[in-house]
Coordinates of C-alpha atoms in Angstrom, one line a residue:
X1 CA -80.2 -20.3 58.9
X2 CA -79.5 -17.4 56.9
X3 CA -76.6 -15.3 58.0
X4 CA -76.5 -11.5 58.2
X5 CA -73.0 -11.5 56.0
X6 CA -72.4 -8.8 52.8
X7 CA -70.5 -12.1 50.7
X8 CA -72.6 -12.5 48.3
X9 CA -71.6 -16.3 48.0
X10 CA -72.8 -17.3 50.9
X11 CA -76.0 -16.2 50.7
X12 CA -77.5 -19.4 51.5
X13 CA -79.5 -21.3 54.3
X14 CA -77.4 -23.2 56.7
X15 CA -78.5 -26.4 58.9
X16 CA -77.9 -24.9 62.6
X17 CA -78.8 -27.2 65.9
X18 CA -82.0 -25.7 67.8
X19 CA -80.7 -26.6 71.5
X20 CA -83.5 -28.0 74.0
X21 CA -83.6 -25.3 75.7
X22 CA -83.6 -23.0 72.5
X23 CA -86.8 -24.2 71.1
X24 CA -89.7 -22.4 71.6
X25 CA -87.9 -18.9 71.1
X26 CA -86.4 -20.0 68.2
X27 CA -88.7 -19.6 66.6
X28 CA -89.0 -19.3 61.8
X29 CA -87.8 -15.1 61.9
X30 CA -86.1 -14.4 64.8
X31 CA -82.7 -13.2 64.7
X32 CA -80.3 -15.2 66.0
X33 CA -76.3 -16.3 67.6
X34 CA -74.5 -18.7 66.3
X35 CA -70.5 -20.0 65.2
X36 CA -69.3 -19.1 61.7
X37 CA -65.9 -19.1 60.9
X38 CA -64.3 -19.0 64.2
X39 CA -66.1 -16.1 65.2
X40 CA -69.7 -15.7 66.5
X41 CA -72.3 -13.8 63.2
X42 CA -75.4 -12.5 63.4
X43 CA -78.6 -13.6 61.2
X44 CA -82.7 -15.0 60.7
X45 CA -83.3 -18.6 61.3
X46 CA -85.7 -19.4 58.0
X47 CA -86.5 -22.2 58.4
X48 CA -87.0 -25.5 60.8
X49 CA -86.7 -28.6 60.4
X50 CA -85.8 -32.5 61.5
X51 CA -83.2 -34.3 59.1
X52 CA -80.5 -31.9 57.3
X53 CA -78.3 -33.2 54.9
X54 CA -74.7 -31.5 56.6
X55 CA -72.8 -34.8 56.4
X56 CA -71.0 -34.6 60.3
X57 CA -72.3 -32.8 63.6
X58 CA -74.4 -29.8 63.7
X59 CA -73.3 -26.7 65.3
X60 CA -76.1 -25.5 68.1
X61 CA -77.9 -22.6 68.1
X62 CA -75.3 -20.0 71.1
X63 CA -78.3 -17.8 71.9
X64 CA -81.4 -16.7 71.1
X65 CA -81.3 -12.7 69.6
X66 CA -84.9 -11.8 70.7
X67 CA -87.8 -14.4 70.3
X68 CA -90.4 -11.7 68.1
X69 CA -90.0 -13.5 65.1
X70 CA -89.3 -10.0 62.8
X71 CA -89.2 -12.0 59.5
X72 CA -92.6 -12.6 58.2
X73 CA -92.9 -15.0 56.3
X74 CA -94.3 -11.8 53.9
X75 CA -90.8 -10.7 53.7
X76 CA -89.3 -13.0 52.9
X77 CA -91.0 -14.2 49.8
X78 CA -90.5 -9.8 49.4
X79 CA -87.1 -10.3 50.0
X80 CA -85.9 -13.9 47.7
X81 CA -88.2 -11.8 44.7
X82 CA -86.4 -8.2 45.4
X83 CA -83.1 -9.5 45.4
X84 CA -83.3 -11.3 42.3
X85 CA -84.7 -8.9 40.7
X86 CA -82.2 -6.6 41.6
X87 CA -79.1 -9.5 40.9
X88 CA -78.5 -9.3 45.2
X89 CA -78.3 -10.8 47.6
X90 CA -81.0 -11.4 50.5
X91 CA -78.9 -9.9 53.7
X92 CA -78.3 -7.6 52.1
X93 CA -82.3 -6.6 51.4
X94 CA -83.3 -7.6 54.8
X95 CA -80.8 -5.1 56.1
X96 CA -83.1 -2.3 55.1
X97 CA -86.4 -3.9 55.5
X98 CA -85.3 -5.1 59.3
X99 CA -84.4 -1.5 60.9
X100 CA -81.7 -2.0 64.2
X101 CA -83.4 -4.3 67.1
X102 CA -84.2 -1.8 69.8
X103 CA -84.8 -3.7 73.1
X104 CA -87.1 -1.2 75.5
X105 CA -89.0 -0.2 72.8
X106 CA -89.4 -3.0 71.5
X107 CA -90.8 -5.0 75.4
X108 CA -92.5 -1.1 75.8
X109 CA -95.3 -2.0 72.9
X110 CA -95.0 -6.1 73.6
X111 CA -96.0 -4.8 77.2
X112 CA -99.0 -2.9 75.9
X113 CA -102.5 -2.9 74.8
X114 CA -103.9 -3.8 72.1
X115 CA -105.8 -1.2 71.1
X116 CA -109.7 -1.6 69.2
X117 CA -109.0 -1.6 65.5
X118 CA -112.6 0.8 63.6
X119 CA -114.8 -1.4 60.6
X120 CA -114.9 1.2 58.5
X121 CA -117.0 1.1 55.7
X122 CA -116.6 1.9 52.2
X123 CA -116.1 5.5 51.2
X124 CA -117.8 7.8 49.1
X125 CA -116.0 8.1 45.7
X126 CA -116.6 11.8 46.1
X127 CA -113.3 12.6 45.3
X128 CA -112.3 9.9 43.2
X129 CA -114.9 10.5 40.2
X130 CA -112.8 12.9 39.1
X131 CA -110.8 10.5 37.4
X132 CA -111.4 7.4 34.6
X133 CA -111.6 4.2 36.3
X134 CA -111.4 6.1 39.9
X135 CA -114.8 4.6 41.8
X136 CA -113.7 0.8 39.9
X137 CA -110.7 1.2 41.6
X138 CA -112.3 1.8 45.6
X139 CA -114.8 -0.7 44.8
X140 CA -112.2 -3.2 44.3
X141 CA -110.0 -2.4 46.9
X142 CA -112.8 -2.6 49.0
X143 CA -113.7 -6.3 47.7
X144 CA -110.6 -7.0 49.0
X145 CA -109.5 -7.9 45.3
X146 CA -105.8 -5.8 43.8
X147 CA -106.1 -3.0 41.5
X148 CA -103.0 -1.6 40.0
X149 CA -102.9 2.8 39.4
X150 CA -101.8 5.0 38.0
X151 CA -102.6 8.1 38.6
X152 CA -102.0 11.7 38.0
X153 CA -103.6 13.9 40.4
X154 CA -104.4 17.0 40.0
X155 CA -104.4 19.7 42.5
X156 CA -107.5 20.2 44.9
X157 CA -110.0 22.7 43.7
X158 CA -112.9 23.9 45.2
X159 CA -115.4 21.5 43.6
X160 CA -113.9 20.1 41.1
X161 CA -110.8 18.0 42.2
X162 CA -109.6 17.4 45.8
X163 CA -106.0 17.2 47.6
X164 CA -104.7 14.6 47.3
X165 CA -103.8 14.0 51.3
X166 CA -107.8 13.1 50.7
X167 CA -107.2 11.1 47.6
X168 CA -105.0 8.8 49.4
X169 CA -107.4 8.8 53.1
X170 CA -110.4 7.8 50.8
X171 CA -108.2 5.3 49.2
X172 CA -107.2 3.6 52.2
X173 CA -110.8 3.7 53.6
X174 CA -111.4 1.6 50.8
X175 CA -109.1 -1.1 52.2
X176 CA -109.9 -0.8 55.3
X177 CA -113.3 -2.1 54.4
X178 CA -112.1 -5.0 54.0
X179 CA -109.6 -5.3 56.9
X180 CA -107.2 -4.9 55.4
X181 CA -103.9 -2.9 56.0
X182 CA -102.5 0.9 53.7
X183 CA -98.6 1.4 53.6
X184 CA -97.9 4.7 51.4
X185 CA -94.5 5.4 51.1
X186 CA -92.8 9.3 50.2
X187 CA -90.0 11.1 49.7
X188 CA -88.8 12.7 53.6
X189 CA -89.9 12.3 57.2
X190 CA -90.7 15.1 57.6
X191 CA -93.3 14.4 53.9
X192 CA -94.2 11.5 56.1
X193 CA -95.1 13.2 60.0
X194 CA -97.5 15.4 57.5
X195 CA -99.3 13.2 55.4
X196 CA -99.1 11.1 58.6
X197 CA -101.3 13.5 60.3
X198 CA -102.9 14.6 57.7
X199 CA -104.5 10.3 57.8
X200 CA -105.2 10.6 61.1
X201 CA -107.8 13.6 60.9
X202 CA -108.7 12.0 57.4
X203 CA -109.2 8.7 59.4
X204 CA -110.8 8.7 63.0
X205 CA -109.4 6.9 65.8
X206 CA -107.4 4.2 63.0
X207 CA -104.2 4.3 64.7
X208 CA -101.6 5.6 61.8
X209 CA -98.0 5.3 62.2
X210 CA -95.0 7.2 60.5
X211 CA -91.5 4.9 59.3
X212 CA -89.1 6.2 59.0
X213 CA -84.9 5.5 59.9
X214 CA -84.6 9.6 60.4
X215 CA -86.8 9.4 63.3
X216 CA -83.9 7.4 65.1
X217 CA -83.4 3.5 66.8
X218 CA -86.2 3.8 69.4
X219 CA -89.2 5.2 67.5
X220 CA -88.0 3.3 64.7
X221 CA -88.1 0.1 65.7
X222 CA -91.1 1.6 67.5
X223 CA -93.3 1.3 64.4
X224 CA -91.8 -1.4 62.9
X225 CA -92.9 -3.1 67.0
X226 CA -96.3 -2.0 66.1
X227 CA -96.6 -3.2 62.5
X228 CA -95.8 -6.8 63.9
X229 CA -97.7 -6.9 66.5
X230 CA -101.0 -5.5 64.3
X231 CA -101.3 -3.0 66.9
X232 CA -101.9 -1.1 63.2
X233 CA -102.3 -1.3 60.1
X234 CA -101.8 1.7 59.0
X235 CA -98.4 3.3 58.2
X236 CA -96.7 6.4 55.9
X237 CA -92.7 5.9 55.9
X238 CA -89.8 7.0 53.9
X239 CA -88.7 4.1 51.0
X240 CA -87.1 2.0 53.8
X241 CA -91.2 0.8 55.0
X242 CA -91.4 -0.9 50.8
X243 CA -91.4 -3.5 53.6
X244 CA -92.7 -2.5 56.4
X245 CA -95.0 -5.9 57.8
X246 CA -98.5 -4.9 57.8
X247 CA -100.9 -7.6 58.5
X248 CA -102.8 -8.5 55.5
X249 CA -101.7 -5.9 53.3
X250 CA -104.9 -4.7 51.3
X251 CA -102.7 -1.3 49.2
X252 CA -99.6 -0.3 48.5
X253 CA -99.0 3.4 48.0
X254 CA -96.7 5.9 46.2
X255 CA -96.2 9.5 45.9
X256 CA -94.2 11.1 43.9
X257 CA -92.5 7.8 42.6
X258 CA -89.9 10.8 40.3
X259 CA -88.4 11.9 43.3
X260 CA -84.7 9.8 43.0
X261 CA -84.9 10.1 46.9
X262 CA -87.0 7.2 46.8
X263 CA -84.0 5.4 45.1
X264 CA -81.9 3.6 47.5
X265 CA -78.6 4.5 47.8
X266 CA -77.2 0.4 49.4
X267 CA -77.7 -2.5 48.2
X268 CA -79.6 -3.1 46.5
X269 CA -80.0 -0.5 45.1
X270 CA -83.4 -0.8 44.3
X271 CA -86.1 1.5 43.5
X272 CA -89.5 2.1 46.3
X273 CA -91.7 1.3 43.1
X274 CA -90.4 -1.7 42.2
X275 CA -90.4 -3.4 45.4
X276 CA -94.1 -2.5 46.1
X277 CA -94.5 -3.4 42.5
X278 CA -93.0 -6.9 44.1
X279 CA -95.1 -7.1 46.5
X280 CA -99.1 -6.1 44.7
X281 CA -98.1 -9.4 43.1
X282 CA -96.6 -11.4 46.3
X283 CA -99.0 -10.6 48.4
X284 CA -102.2 -9.4 46.1
X285 CA -102.7 -6.3 47.1
X286 CA -103.5 -2.8 45.6
X287 CA -100.9 -0.7 44.1
X288 CA -101.8 3.2 43.5
X289 CA -99.0 5.5 41.9
X290 CA -100.2 8.7 42.6
X291 CA -98.2 12.3 42.2
X292 CA -99.0 15.5 40.1
X293 CA -96.2 14.6 37.2
X294 CA -96.3 11.0 35.6
X295 CA -92.4 9.4 35.4
X296 CA -91.5 7.5 32.7
X297 CA -91.5 3.9 34.7
X298 CA -94.8 4.7 35.5
X299 CA -95.7 5.3 32.4
X300 CA -94.1 1.7 31.1
X301 CA -96.8 -0.1 33.6
X302 CA -100.3 1.9 31.4
X303 CA -98.0 1.2 28.4
X304 CA -97.5 -2.4 29.0
X305 CA -100.9 -2.7 30.9
X306 CA -99.7 -3.8 33.7
X307 CA -101.4 -1.1 36.1
X308 CA -104.4 1.3 34.2
X309 CA -104.0 4.4 34.1
X310 CA -106.8 6.7 35.5
X311 CA -107.3 9.7 33.8
X312 CA -109.1 13.3 34.6
X313 CA -111.8 13.9 31.0
X314 CA -110.7 16.8 29.8
X315 CA -113.5 19.9 30.8
X316 CA -112.1 18.5 34.5
X317 CA -108.8 18.5 33.5
X318 CA -108.9 22.6 32.5
X319 CA -111.0 23.6 35.2
X320 CA -108.5 21.8 37.8
X321 CA -104.7 22.9 36.6
X322 CA -103.1 25.9 37.0
X323 CA -102.5 28.7 34.0
X324 CA -98.9 28.2 33.0
X325 CA -97.2 31.1 30.4
X326 CA -93.4 30.4 28.7
X327 CA -93.2 33.3 27.2
X328 CA -91.3 33.8 24.1
X329 CA -89.1 35.5 22.0
X330 CA -92.1 38.2 20.6
X331 CA -93.3 38.9 24.3
X332 CA -89.4 39.2 25.5
X333 CA -88.7 42.2 22.3
X334 CA -92.3 43.9 23.4
X335 CA -90.2 44.4 26.5
X336 CA -87.6 46.5 25.1
X337 CA -84.2 45.7 26.8
X338 CA -85.7 44.5 30.0
X339 CA -87.0 41.8 27.9
X340 CA -83.1 39.8 27.7
X341 CA -82.8 40.3 32.0
X342 CA -83.2 37.3 34.3
X343 CA -86.3 38.5 35.1
X344 CA -88.2 40.3 32.9
X345 CA -90.6 43.4 33.6
X346 CA -93.5 41.5 32.2
X347 CA -92.6 39.6 35.9
X348 CA -92.4 42.3 37.6
X349 CA -95.3 43.2 37.0
X350 CA -96.9 40.0 36.7
X351 CA -95.2 40.0 40.3
X352 CA -96.2 43.3 41.8
X353 CA -100.5 42.6 41.0
X354 CA -100.0 39.2 42.5
X355 CA -98.0 40.2 46.0
X356 CA -101.5 43.2 46.3
X357 CA -103.4 39.5 47.2
X358 CA -100.6 37.3 48.7
X359 CA -97.5 35.5 49.0
X360 CA -95.8 34.9 45.7
X361 CA -93.2 31.7 44.6
X362 CA -90.1 32.2 43.4
X363 CA -88.8 28.6 42.3
X364 CA -84.9 28.8 41.5
X365 CA -82.8 25.9 40.5
X366 CA -79.7 26.3 42.4
X367 CA -79.3 26.9 46.9
X368 CA -76.8 29.2 47.5
X369 CA -75.8 32.8 46.9
X370 CA -73.6 32.3 43.9
X371 CA -72.8 28.6 43.1
X372 CA -70.6 29.0 39.7
X373 CA -68.0 31.1 39.1
X374 CA -65.9 31.9 35.7
X375 CA -63.5 33.8 34.4
X376 CA -64.3 37.4 34.0
X377 CA -62.4 37.2 30.2
X378 CA -62.9 34.6 28.7
X379 CA -65.9 32.8 30.1
X380 CA -64.1 29.1 31.4
X381 CA -65.8 28.0 34.4
X382 CA -63.5 28.5 37.5
X383 CA -62.0 25.2 39.1
X384 CA -60.4 24.8 42.5
X385 CA -57.0 24.6 41.8
X386 CA -56.6 20.9 44.9
X387 CA -59.9 18.5 44.0
X388 CA -60.7 19.8 40.5
X389 CA -63.8 20.7 41.6
X390 CA -66.4 24.3 41.2
X391 CA -65.7 27.3 43.1
X392 CA -68.9 29.1 43.8
X393 CA -68.9 32.4 45.6
X394 CA -70.6 32.5 49.8
X395 CA -72.3 35.6 50.5
X396 CA -69.2 37.0 52.6
X397 CA -67.7 37.7 49.7
X398 CA -65.9 34.2 49.8
X399 CA -64.7 32.7 47.1
X400 CA -64.6 28.2 48.3
X401 CA -64.8 25.3 46.4
X402 CA -68.0 23.4 46.6
X403 CA -66.5 20.3 46.8
X404 CA -63.8 20.1 48.9
X405 CA -64.6 23.4 50.4
X406 CA -61.7 24.8 50.7
X407 CA -61.3 28.9 50.5
X408 CA -59.4 30.5 47.5
X409 CA -57.5 33.5 48.4
X410 CA -55.6 33.9 44.9
X411 CA -57.2 32.3 41.2
X412 CA -56.3 32.8 38.5
X413 CA -58.1 31.4 34.6
X414 CA -55.6 28.8 33.4
X415 CA -56.7 29.5 30.0
X416 CA -56.0 33.1 30.2
X417 CA -54.2 33.4 33.4
X418 CA -56.5 36.8 34.0
X419 CA -57.3 36.8 37.8
X420 CA -61.1 38.3 38.2
X421 CA -64.3 36.2 37.9
X422 CA -67.5 37.1 37.7
X423 CA -70.5 34.6 38.9
X424 CA -71.9 32.6 36.7
X425 CA -75.0 31.9 37.9
X426 CA -77.3 33.5 41.0
X427 CA -78.8 30.8 43.6
X428 CA -81.5 31.3 46.5
X429 CA -80.2 33.9 48.4
X430 CA -78.7 36.3 45.1
X431 CA -81.5 36.1 44.0
X432 CA -84.0 36.7 47.8
X433 CA -81.2 39.6 47.8
X434 CA -82.2 40.9 44.9
X435 CA -86.4 40.8 44.9
X436 CA -86.0 43.1 47.9
X437 CA -84.2 45.7 46.4
X438 CA -86.8 45.4 43.5
X439 CA -89.7 45.4 45.8
X440 CA -88.6 47.6 49.3
X441 CA -91.0 46.9 52.0
X442 CA -92.6 43.5 51.1
X443 CA -91.1 40.3 53.2
X444 CA -89.1 38.0 51.7
X445 CA -88.0 34.8 52.5
X446 CA -85.3 32.2 52.0
X447 CA -86.0 28.3 51.6
X448 CA -83.1 26.0 50.5
X449 CA -80.9 22.9 52.1
X450 CA -78.5 25.0 51.9
X451 CA -80.0 28.5 52.2
X452 CA -78.5 30.5 55.2
X453 CA -83.0 30.1 56.6
X454 CA -82.9 26.5 55.9
X455 CA -86.5 25.0 53.8
X456 CA -89.6 26.5 55.6
X457 CA -92.4 24.2 55.6
X458 CA -94.9 26.7 55.5
X459 CA -96.0 30.7 55.2
X460 CA -99.1 32.7 55.8
X461 CA -101.5 34.3 53.3
X462 CA -99.8 37.5 54.0
X463 CA -98.1 39.6 50.8
X464 CA -94.4 38.7 50.8
X465 CA -91.7 36.7 47.7
X466 CA -91.0 33.4 48.8
X467 CA -88.1 32.0 47.4
X468 CA -87.2 28.7 47.1
X469 CA -84.9 26.1 45.4
X470 CA -87.0 22.9 43.7
X471 CA -88.0 20.5 47.2
X472 CA -87.6 23.5 49.4
X473 CA -91.5 25.3 48.6
X474 CA -93.3 26.0 51.5
X475 CA -96.9 25.3 51.2
X476 CA -99.2 28.5 51.6
X477 CA -102.5 29.1 53.6
X478 CA -104.8 29.8 50.1
X479 CA -101.8 28.6 48.2
X480 CA -99.6 31.2 47.0
X481 CA -101.8 34.4 44.5
X482 CA -98.6 33.5 42.2
X483 CA -95.4 31.3 41.3
X484 CA -92.5 32.1 38.9
X485 CA -90.2 29.6 37.6
X486 CA -86.5 31.1 36.8
X487 CA -83.7 29.7 35.5
X488 CA -85.4 27.0 33.7
X489 CA -82.4 26.2 31.6
X490 CA -80.5 24.5 34.6
X491 CA -83.1 21.6 35.2
X492 CA -84.5 20.5 31.7
X493 CA -81.1 20.6 29.4
X494 CA -78.3 19.0 32.2
X495 CA -77.0 16.6 29.9
X496 CA -78.7 13.5 31.8
X497 CA -80.7 11.1 30.6
X498 CA -84.1 11.6 32.0
X499 CA -83.2 15.7 32.9
X500 CA -86.2 17.1 31.7
X501 CA -88.6 14.6 32.9
X502 CA -87.2 15.7 36.8
X503 CA -87.9 19.0 35.7
X504 CA -90.9 19.1 34.8
X505 CA -91.7 17.4 37.3
X506 CA -90.1 19.7 40.0
X507 CA -91.9 22.6 37.8
X508 CA -95.3 21.1 38.7
X509 CA -94.6 20.5 42.0
X510 CA -94.1 25.0 42.5
X511 CA -97.4 25.2 40.1
X512 CA -99.8 22.6 41.7
X513 CA -98.9 25.0 44.9
X514 CA -100.9 27.5 43.4
X515 CA -104.1 28.5 43.9
X516 CA -106.7 28.1 41.3
X517 CA -106.5 31.8 40.0
X518 CA -103.1 32.5 39.5
X519 CA -100.4 32.1 37.4
X520 CA -97.6 30.3 36.8
X521 CA -94.2 31.8 34.3
X522 CA -91.5 30.4 33.2
X523 CA -88.0 32.3 32.7
X524 CA -85.0 31.1 31.1
X525 CA -85.1 28.7 27.8
X526 CA -87.0 26.3 29.5
X527 CA -86.4 22.6 26.9
X528 CA -89.2 23.8 24.9
X529 CA -91.5 19.4 24.6
X530 CA -91.1 19.9 28.9
X531 CA -92.3 24.2 28.6
X532 CA -95.4 23.0 26.9
X533 CA -96.4 19.6 28.7
X534 CA -96.2 21.8 31.7
X535 CA -98.8 24.4 29.9
X536 CA -101.1 22.3 28.4
X537 CA -101.0 20.0 31.9
X538 CA -100.1 16.8 30.0
X539 CA -97.9 14.3 31.9
X540 CA -98.9 11.4 30.4
X541 CA -98.4 12.5 27.3
X542 CA -95.2 13.8 27.8
X543 CA -94.3 10.2 29.4
X544 CA -95.7 8.8 26.5
X545 CA -92.8 10.2 24.5
X546 CA -90.5 10.1 26.4
X547 CA -90.9 6.8 27.3
X548 CA -91.0 6.3 23.1
X549 CA -87.5 7.3 22.2
X550 CA -86.0 5.8 25.2
X551 CA -87.4 2.3 23.3
X552 CA -85.9 3.9 19.8
X553 CA -82.8 4.6 21.6
X554 CA -82.7 0.8 24.2
X555 CA -82.4 2.6 27.6
X556 CA -84.2 2.0 30.7
X557 CA -87.4 1.0 31.9
X558 CA -87.9 0.3 28.0
X559 CA -84.6 -2.2 27.7
X560 CA -82.8 -3.6 31.7
X561 CA -79.0 -3.4 30.9
X562 CA -76.8 -5.0 32.7
X563 CA -73.2 -4.6 32.7
X564 CA -70.7 -8.2 33.5
X565 CA -67.3 -8.1 34.2
X566 CA -65.2 -10.9 34.3
X567 CA -62.6 -12.7 32.9
X568 CA -62.8 -12.8 29.1
X569 CA -63.4 -16.5 28.6
X570 CA -66.0 -16.7 31.2
X571 CA -68.1 -13.0 29.8
X572 CA -67.7 -14.6 26.5
X573 CA -69.4 -17.6 28.0
X574 CA -71.9 -15.9 29.6
X575 CA -72.5 -13.8 26.6
X576 CA -73.3 -16.7 23.9
X577 CA -75.1 -18.5 26.8
X578 CA -77.5 -15.4 27.0
X579 CA -77.8 -14.8 22.9
X580 CA -79.4 -18.9 23.4
X581 CA -81.9 -18.1 25.6
X582 CA -82.8 -14.5 23.5
X583 CA -81.1 -12.0 24.9
X584 CA -79.8 -8.3 23.7
X585 CA -76.0 -8.5 24.0
X586 CA -73.4 -6.1 23.8

């Protein structure tokens, strides 16, 4: 059996005796309690045999926690592969893969009658026909194959392209026509619920479950048990659902894989994309990496020939992509003094015209009121005297630290001694106030995690200004009539690896919410290469360029890196072995 322990050197199998009274319930994959190190420890039965290499008398299993085999053979293989890939341990992987047990939830599912699952036919490739290789992918899924595809999904346009939930439904229908299951991963529980509801409508009579840690122990374990018992074969979940026990998995999908919320925060710290890639190979299932933008990691799969790129022909792309403008110095100089403003007059004119037809989206990179303050005299960033965190200004006028939340009554600049502060940046709430004064009588909606209004899910098609932080943009009925992206340099010029790629992804997701006739304008000193990629809607080309730069600099994903800590002699010995094995060491 495998012990449930965080101690890495205990990631090995231990032999225990299964008493006759527990022989029927202590099956492979069940969770049991045993005696280890003088105390009760839980673990999973990994395998059963009639012989042992243990020299002494075996300690008996104390009890079976549940006779439900929560660790399937497929999950065992996947846990071993993930642990090896990430240099982690199998117990750490299983703690992510197996939700905490909830007895009542499991009993309710086991007592309920199994639903009758419908039979599906091969779907019409209307939506996937807009992408080169799309129809071949559907045919391979319907034939029980395992195609691996990367697609940059265009915004849904009537008569040209279909919305991405409908594309995913067609791909799921192709896998279901072969009698196989479907797994879809998204970044948040809210997105999982929305997509599960959409797939329920698009796949009538097919049970679709949502699986996310945010749903709570009972709901999460109920969905997990339904999949385990084969009562559902379509699941939409967050990153932990990458291990979901979907029966006979035929298609694994990850949407917007560049979102860092799909990266596991706990050991073994794997990305959901990596887990699905391993699962695709182990279970011979299809893999679909889909998004409006293109991550560098997904492009690496394409460059290596491991996955196939599904691209829309240029005429289709031109018909579906929104019109993006990035005003440069000549356009801004024509506006006179207004051209130097944060939102120049040409942007005001665009917003005013669009408001006559419906809502307008303004994406602001920072939440709050004034999230960054500086000395009014020398422009030195204002820092908390206790923890060194940045100071921010609230809507009520109070100054506090963004790290420790301590209020600041008096502040003096350590460089010049001045005591007055100025706003170095403007947040979503302050932007909403300024736009409300600039457009009197127009309703203003602020959406953001730290904004006063919280995250707004949807807005209707009436004229209004919607100010949102990246990732918190509401969906507008019929699409936004204009999209304005301000302070673009705050995202695209950060001194971080992948900052420009992340900025392009966030801008693209906002631009995809615009209707076909809408204008998209980017302001605030955007990184030129990323801005031009957005104008041309050439996300694969931008990802290809980023990947080439990382290969030249020996950075991931073009190169795999690992750091080895330990005693000097042991580290040198390990490095020498790595050199002999052909690895490059630094």
